[in-house]
Short mmCIF file of C-alpha atoms and ligand atoms in Angstrom, two decimals:
data_model
loop_
_atom_site.label_atom_id
_atom_site.label_comp_id
_atom_site.label_asym_id
_atom_site.label_seq_id
_atom_site.Cartn_x
_atom_site.Cartn_y
_atom_site.Cartn_z
CA MET A 1 -28.37 12.07 55.06
CA MET A 2 -25.32 9.83 54.96
CA ARG A 3 -25.52 6.44 56.53
CA ARG A 4 -22.78 5.48 58.91
CA PHE A 5 -20.39 2.95 57.42
CA SER A 6 -20.26 0.08 59.93
CA CYS A 7 -17.79 -2.83 60.10
CA ARG A 8 -20.60 -5.09 58.99
CA ASN A 9 -21.07 -3.00 55.86
CA LEU A 10 -17.34 -3.27 55.23
CA LEU A 11 -17.43 -7.06 55.46
CA VAL A 12 -20.29 -7.19 52.94
CA VAL A 13 -18.33 -4.95 50.53
CA LEU A 14 -15.18 -7.08 50.92
CA TYR A 15 -17.16 -10.26 50.33
CA LEU A 16 -18.79 -8.84 47.19
CA ALA A 17 -15.41 -7.59 45.91
CA ALA A 18 -13.80 -10.99 46.48
CA PHE A 19 -16.73 -12.68 44.75
CA SER A 20 -16.51 -10.43 41.70
CA LEU A 21 -12.72 -10.88 41.48
CA CYS A 22 -12.69 -14.62 41.91
CA GLY A 23 -15.98 -15.46 40.20
CA SER A 24 -18.48 -18.07 41.21
CA PRO A 25 -17.11 -21.61 41.42
CA ALA A 26 -20.41 -22.81 39.97
CA ALA A 27 -19.96 -20.73 36.75
CA PRO A 28 -16.39 -20.99 35.41
CA ALA A 29 -15.35 -18.36 32.84
CA GLN A 30 -15.55 -19.54 29.24
CA ALA A 31 -12.20 -19.86 27.45
CA ALA A 32 -11.83 -17.17 24.77
CA PRO A 33 -11.57 -18.65 21.29
CA SER A 34 -7.99 -18.68 20.09
CA PRO A 35 -7.28 -16.24 17.25
CA SER A 36 -5.36 -19.06 15.56
CA GLU A 37 -8.73 -20.62 14.79
CA GLY A 38 -10.87 -19.04 12.11
CA LYS A 39 -10.54 -16.28 9.58
CA LEU A 40 -8.44 -13.18 10.18
CA SER A 41 -8.93 -9.84 8.43
CA VAL A 42 -6.04 -8.83 6.19
CA HIS A 43 -6.62 -5.17 7.14
CA TRP A 44 -4.05 -4.02 9.73
CA GLU A 45 -6.57 -1.56 11.23
CA GLU A 46 -9.30 -4.17 11.68
CA LEU A 47 -7.25 -6.59 13.80
CA THR A 48 -7.23 -6.60 17.58
CA ALA A 49 -3.79 -6.54 19.20
CA SER A 50 -3.78 -10.29 19.81
CA ASP A 51 -5.17 -11.00 16.33
CA PHE A 52 -2.41 -8.78 14.91
CA ARG A 53 0.17 -11.03 16.60
CA GLU A 54 -1.52 -14.04 14.99
CA GLY A 55 -1.67 -12.20 11.62
CA ILE A 56 2.09 -11.61 11.68
CA ARG A 57 2.65 -15.29 12.52
CA ARG A 58 0.28 -16.44 9.80
CA SER A 59 1.82 -14.10 7.20
CA GLN A 60 5.34 -15.21 8.20
CA GLY A 61 6.12 -11.51 8.73
CA THR A 62 5.05 -10.57 5.19
CA CYS A 63 3.19 -7.25 5.00
CA LEU A 64 1.90 -5.18 2.11
CA LEU A 65 2.08 -1.42 1.81
CA PRO A 66 -0.21 -0.44 -1.08
CA PHE A 67 0.95 2.99 -2.22
CA GLY A 68 -1.51 5.40 -3.86
CA ILE A 69 -1.76 9.15 -4.46
CA LEU A 70 -4.33 11.96 -4.65
CA GLU A 71 -4.25 13.57 -8.11
CA LYS A 72 -6.51 14.41 -11.02
CA HIS A 73 -7.35 11.42 -13.21
CA GLY A 74 -8.77 12.95 -16.38
CA PRO A 75 -12.26 14.47 -16.30
CA HIS A 76 -13.98 11.21 -15.38
CA LEU A 77 -12.12 9.33 -12.60
CA PRO A 78 -11.79 10.11 -8.87
CA LEU A 79 -8.74 11.79 -7.35
CA GLY A 80 -7.97 8.64 -5.38
CA THR A 81 -7.99 6.30 -8.40
CA ASP A 82 -4.47 4.97 -7.80
CA LEU A 83 -5.10 4.47 -4.09
CA LEU A 84 -8.47 2.75 -4.64
CA ASP A 85 -7.16 0.50 -7.42
CA VAL A 86 -3.96 -0.57 -5.67
CA ARG A 87 -5.82 -1.34 -2.46
CA TYR A 88 -8.36 -3.44 -4.36
CA ALA A 89 -5.53 -5.46 -5.94
CA ALA A 90 -3.46 -5.78 -2.74
CA LEU A 91 -6.38 -6.69 -0.46
CA HIS A 92 -7.66 -9.37 -2.85
CA ALA A 93 -4.15 -10.78 -3.19
CA ALA A 94 -3.66 -10.90 0.59
CA GLU A 95 -6.99 -12.75 0.93
CA GLN A 96 -5.60 -15.47 -1.36
CA ASP A 97 -2.23 -15.78 0.38
CA TYR A 98 -2.40 -14.23 3.84
CA ALA A 99 -0.46 -11.02 4.42
CA VAL A 100 -1.15 -8.04 6.68
CA VAL A 101 -2.08 -4.94 4.63
CA PHE A 102 -1.13 -1.48 5.93
CA PRO A 103 -3.91 1.19 5.95
CA GLU A 104 -4.41 3.88 3.30
CA TYR A 105 -1.09 5.43 2.23
CA TYR A 106 -0.91 8.20 -0.37
CA PHE A 107 2.15 10.30 0.55
CA GLY A 108 4.16 9.98 -2.65
CA GLN A 109 5.66 12.02 -5.47
CA ILE A 110 3.10 14.08 -7.40
CA ALA A 111 4.67 17.51 -7.94
CA GLU A 112 3.72 17.36 -11.64
CA ALA A 113 -0.02 17.65 -10.83
CA ARG A 114 0.16 20.62 -8.44
CA HIS A 115 -1.62 22.79 -11.04
CA GLU A 116 -4.75 20.62 -10.84
CA PRO A 117 -7.45 20.74 -8.14
CA GLY A 118 -7.39 18.11 -5.41
CA THR A 119 -3.72 17.16 -5.72
CA VAL A 120 -1.91 16.63 -2.41
CA ALA A 121 1.83 16.94 -3.04
CA TYR A 122 4.03 16.49 0.02
CA SER A 123 7.62 17.75 0.09
CA ARG A 124 10.50 15.51 -0.97
CA SER A 125 11.89 15.24 2.56
CA LEU A 126 8.50 14.34 4.02
CA GLN A 127 7.84 11.68 1.36
CA LEU A 128 11.11 9.91 2.18
CA GLY A 129 10.97 10.54 5.92
CA LEU A 130 7.40 9.33 6.33
CA LEU A 131 7.99 6.26 4.21
CA GLN A 132 11.10 5.37 6.24
CA GLU A 133 9.31 5.82 9.55
CA THR A 134 6.36 3.80 8.23
CA THR A 135 8.50 0.84 7.18
CA ASP A 136 10.51 1.14 10.43
CA GLU A 137 7.29 0.94 12.43
CA MET A 138 6.06 -1.97 10.32
CA GLY A 139 9.39 -3.71 10.93
CA ARG A 140 9.23 -3.05 14.68
CA ASN A 141 5.82 -4.73 14.66
CA GLY A 142 7.09 -7.90 13.03
CA CYS A 143 6.82 -7.11 9.30
CA LYS A 144 10.22 -8.45 8.29
CA LYS A 145 9.35 -8.57 4.58
CA ILE A 146 7.60 -5.43 3.38
CA LEU A 147 6.18 -5.40 -0.13
CA ILE A 148 5.39 -1.91 -1.38
CA VAL A 149 2.75 -2.36 -4.07
CA ASN A 150 2.88 0.78 -6.16
CA GLY A 151 -0.32 2.14 -7.69
CA HIS A 152 1.03 5.47 -9.02
CA GLY A 153 3.28 6.14 -12.01
CA GLY A 154 4.88 9.21 -10.37
CA ASN A 155 6.45 6.96 -7.71
CA GLU A 156 8.45 4.94 -10.23
CA SER A 157 11.74 6.70 -9.40
CA LEU A 158 11.00 7.32 -5.71
CA LEU A 159 10.47 3.68 -4.75
CA PRO A 160 13.61 2.07 -6.23
CA TYR A 161 15.58 4.98 -4.72
CA PHE A 162 13.96 4.32 -1.35
CA ALA A 163 14.71 0.60 -1.63
CA GLN A 164 18.33 1.24 -2.63
CA THR A 165 18.91 3.60 0.28
CA GLN A 166 17.82 0.92 2.77
CA LEU A 167 21.43 -0.24 2.46
CA ASP A 168 22.74 2.95 4.05
CA LYS A 169 22.30 1.59 7.56
CA PRO A 170 21.10 -1.69 9.11
CA HIS A 171 17.40 -2.57 9.11
CA ASP A 172 16.01 -5.85 10.40
CA TYR A 173 13.50 -6.06 7.55
CA VAL A 174 13.70 -6.14 3.77
CA VAL A 175 11.85 -3.70 1.48
CA TYR A 176 10.59 -5.11 -1.81
CA VAL A 177 8.82 -3.09 -4.52
CA PHE A 178 6.23 -4.40 -6.96
CA ASP A 179 5.61 -1.77 -9.59
CA GLU A 180 3.46 -3.24 -12.38
CA ARG A 181 -0.20 -2.48 -12.91
CA THR A 182 -0.94 -3.48 -16.48
CA PRO A 183 -0.01 -6.71 -18.30
CA GLY A 184 2.21 -6.24 -21.33
CA HIS A 185 0.07 -8.49 -23.50
CA GLY A 186 -2.93 -10.82 -23.54
CA GLY A 187 -6.60 -10.28 -22.76
CA PRO A 188 -9.15 -8.31 -24.76
CA ALA A 189 -7.56 -6.28 -27.59
CA LYS A 190 -6.97 -2.66 -26.67
CA LYS A 191 -8.45 0.06 -28.89
CA THR A 192 -6.06 2.90 -28.04
CA LYS A 193 -2.30 3.40 -28.43
CA ILE A 194 -1.65 6.15 -25.87
CA ASP A 195 -2.83 4.82 -22.51
CA MET A 196 -0.76 6.26 -19.67
CA HIS A 197 -3.09 8.05 -17.28
CA ALA A 198 -6.88 7.80 -16.86
CA GLY A 199 -6.96 6.13 -20.28
CA GLU A 200 -8.41 2.84 -21.49
CA SER A 201 -6.58 0.57 -19.00
CA GLU A 202 -6.89 2.66 -15.86
CA THR A 203 -10.55 3.48 -16.50
CA SER A 204 -11.28 -0.21 -17.17
CA LYS A 205 -9.70 -1.26 -13.85
CA MET A 206 -11.68 1.37 -11.98
CA MET A 207 -14.86 -0.09 -13.53
CA VAL A 208 -14.01 -3.23 -11.53
CA ALA A 209 -12.67 -1.71 -8.29
CA HIS A 210 -15.25 1.11 -7.91
CA PRO A 211 -17.67 1.27 -10.87
CA GLU A 212 -19.84 3.77 -8.99
CA LEU A 213 -17.01 6.34 -9.11
CA VAL A 214 -16.46 6.23 -12.90
CA HIS A 215 -18.13 8.90 -15.04
CA PRO A 216 -17.69 7.58 -18.60
CA GLU A 217 -19.99 10.27 -20.03
CA ARG A 218 -17.38 12.90 -19.06
CA ALA A 219 -14.38 11.06 -20.55
CA THR A 220 -14.41 13.01 -23.85
CA SER A 221 -14.90 16.44 -22.27
CA GLU A 222 -11.11 16.99 -22.21
CA SER A 223 -8.31 15.85 -24.49
CA GLY A 224 -5.92 13.09 -23.41
CA ALA A 225 -3.91 13.40 -26.64
CA ASP A 226 -0.12 13.74 -26.64
CA GLN A 227 0.60 17.41 -27.34
CA ALA A 228 4.29 16.70 -28.09
CA ARG A 229 5.36 20.28 -27.39
CA GLN A 230 8.94 19.57 -26.28
CA LYS A 231 11.66 19.17 -28.92
CA ILE A 232 14.57 17.51 -27.13
CA PRO A 233 16.11 14.06 -27.66
CA ALA A 234 14.04 11.21 -26.18
CA ASP A 235 16.97 10.10 -24.00
CA VAL A 236 17.26 13.46 -22.24
CA TYR A 237 15.12 13.68 -19.10
CA THR A 238 13.44 16.75 -17.62
CA GLY A 239 10.77 16.96 -14.91
CA ILE A 240 8.45 19.12 -17.03
CA TRP A 241 8.17 16.41 -19.72
CA TRP A 242 4.79 15.22 -18.49
CA TYR A 243 3.24 18.71 -18.58
CA THR A 244 4.65 19.36 -22.05
CA ARG A 245 2.86 16.28 -23.36
CA PHE A 246 -0.27 15.94 -21.17
CA PRO A 247 -1.10 19.33 -19.58
CA PHE A 248 -4.60 18.25 -18.49
CA HIS A 249 -3.26 15.31 -16.49
CA TYR A 250 -4.98 12.96 -18.87
CA SER A 251 -3.20 10.59 -21.25
CA GLY A 252 -5.34 8.36 -23.44
CA GLU A 253 -9.07 7.86 -23.95
CA GLY A 254 -11.13 6.80 -20.98
CA ALA A 255 -14.16 6.39 -23.25
CA ALA A 256 -12.55 3.27 -24.77
CA ALA A 257 -12.67 1.45 -21.40
CA THR A 258 -14.62 -1.77 -20.86
CA ARG A 259 -15.34 -3.83 -17.78
CA GLU A 260 -14.07 -6.88 -19.65
CA LEU A 261 -10.61 -5.33 -20.09
CA GLY A 262 -10.70 -4.16 -16.46
CA GLU A 263 -11.42 -7.68 -15.20
CA TYR A 264 -8.56 -9.13 -17.21
CA GLN A 265 -6.09 -6.50 -16.03
CA MET A 266 -7.23 -6.50 -12.41
CA ASN A 267 -7.07 -10.30 -12.21
CA TRP A 268 -3.56 -10.17 -13.69
CA TRP A 269 -2.58 -7.55 -11.09
CA ILE A 270 -4.01 -9.59 -8.19
CA ASP A 271 -2.34 -12.80 -9.46
CA SER A 272 0.98 -10.97 -9.81
CA VAL A 273 0.82 -9.71 -6.21
CA VAL A 274 -0.10 -13.24 -4.99
CA LYS A 275 2.97 -14.61 -6.79
CA ALA A 276 5.10 -11.90 -5.19
CA ILE A 277 3.73 -12.69 -1.68
CA ARG A 278 4.54 -16.40 -2.16
CA ALA A 279 8.02 -15.62 -3.44
CA LEU A 280 8.73 -13.32 -0.49
CA LYS A 281 7.58 -15.89 2.05
CA ALA A 282 10.00 -18.37 0.48
CA ASP A 283 12.85 -15.86 0.19
CA ASP A 284 15.41 -16.60 2.88
CA VAL A 285 18.29 -15.28 0.75
CA SER A 286 17.55 -11.53 0.84
CA PRO A 287 17.31 -11.19 4.67
CA LYS A 288 20.44 -13.31 5.16
CA LEU A 289 22.57 -11.52 2.56
CA GLN A 290 21.30 -8.10 3.59
CA LYS A 291 22.47 -8.85 7.15
CA GLU A 292 25.83 -10.06 5.84
CA PHE A 293 26.11 -6.88 3.75
CA TYR A 294 25.46 -4.62 6.77
CA GLU A 295 28.10 -6.47 8.80
CA LYS A 296 30.70 -6.19 6.02
CA SER A 297 29.90 -2.54 5.29
CA ALA A 298 30.67 -1.66 8.92
CA HIS A 299 34.34 -2.54 8.30
CA PRO A 300 35.04 -2.61 4.52
CA LEU A 301 38.83 -2.89 4.89
CA ASP A 302 38.44 -6.29 6.52
CA THR A 303 36.29 -7.62 3.70
CA GLN A 304 37.94 -10.48 1.81
CA PRO A 305 39.12 -10.86 -0.91
ZN1 LIG B 1 -3.34 6.76 -12.06
#
């Protein structure tokens, strides 16, 4: 049976509502700690909205986009090797010099591995379209300097092309690309000469980033030798070149890998990204001249001299 709702009941409800809205004068609400105090995650997806605002302020608008791929890595490394390695390097670098790091991104160029299981090869238009929308969204959220840290050899033509075509119309952010993963010299002596994919260097780095995902006992179950089946001049390019030389998507000898080499190379990679972050934060030339360029390119006949 329903009770009748009297005026007295209504007054009690209004009083309780006013009390809960205004709070008790005897117990003032505690001030929330400011996000500007204390440590902030470098992971975009781990920040609250207000912490994200503080992260962009703290990073001076410098954000990292670590770029991986899903493809076979010899018989002994995981499909996500490039993604896992590049994120390890980028996240450790951002911890040393604060930058906001975009979540997992693996939508690059990998047509040459479509014959192997586990490869995810998006179309050319989607690769470029998604990357543009991603950097546009990063820019809209305050990332005015976007460093794409490339973890995958097959992106080496895509990324400079993407960066060059940022000049086709105005953007209020600058795209930078860092595309080195292995030092040219120094560190423990390498044992192998061919070392391009899932070989000594890449396997060594994975022993640091995710040792539990490396299967060294399988590294000799396939050949990573150069099959040199194509007889055309070295300065003539064709897309099938990789398959003609390394049809098993394996180039080098993963069995030669050591954790010692991996630590040297990974530390070099992290240090290099830290240097790039510092240089970008200090770079006031690129944004200024890019803006000037956009203004001039809108009316080239007026450009002097
Ligand atoms: Zn790789």
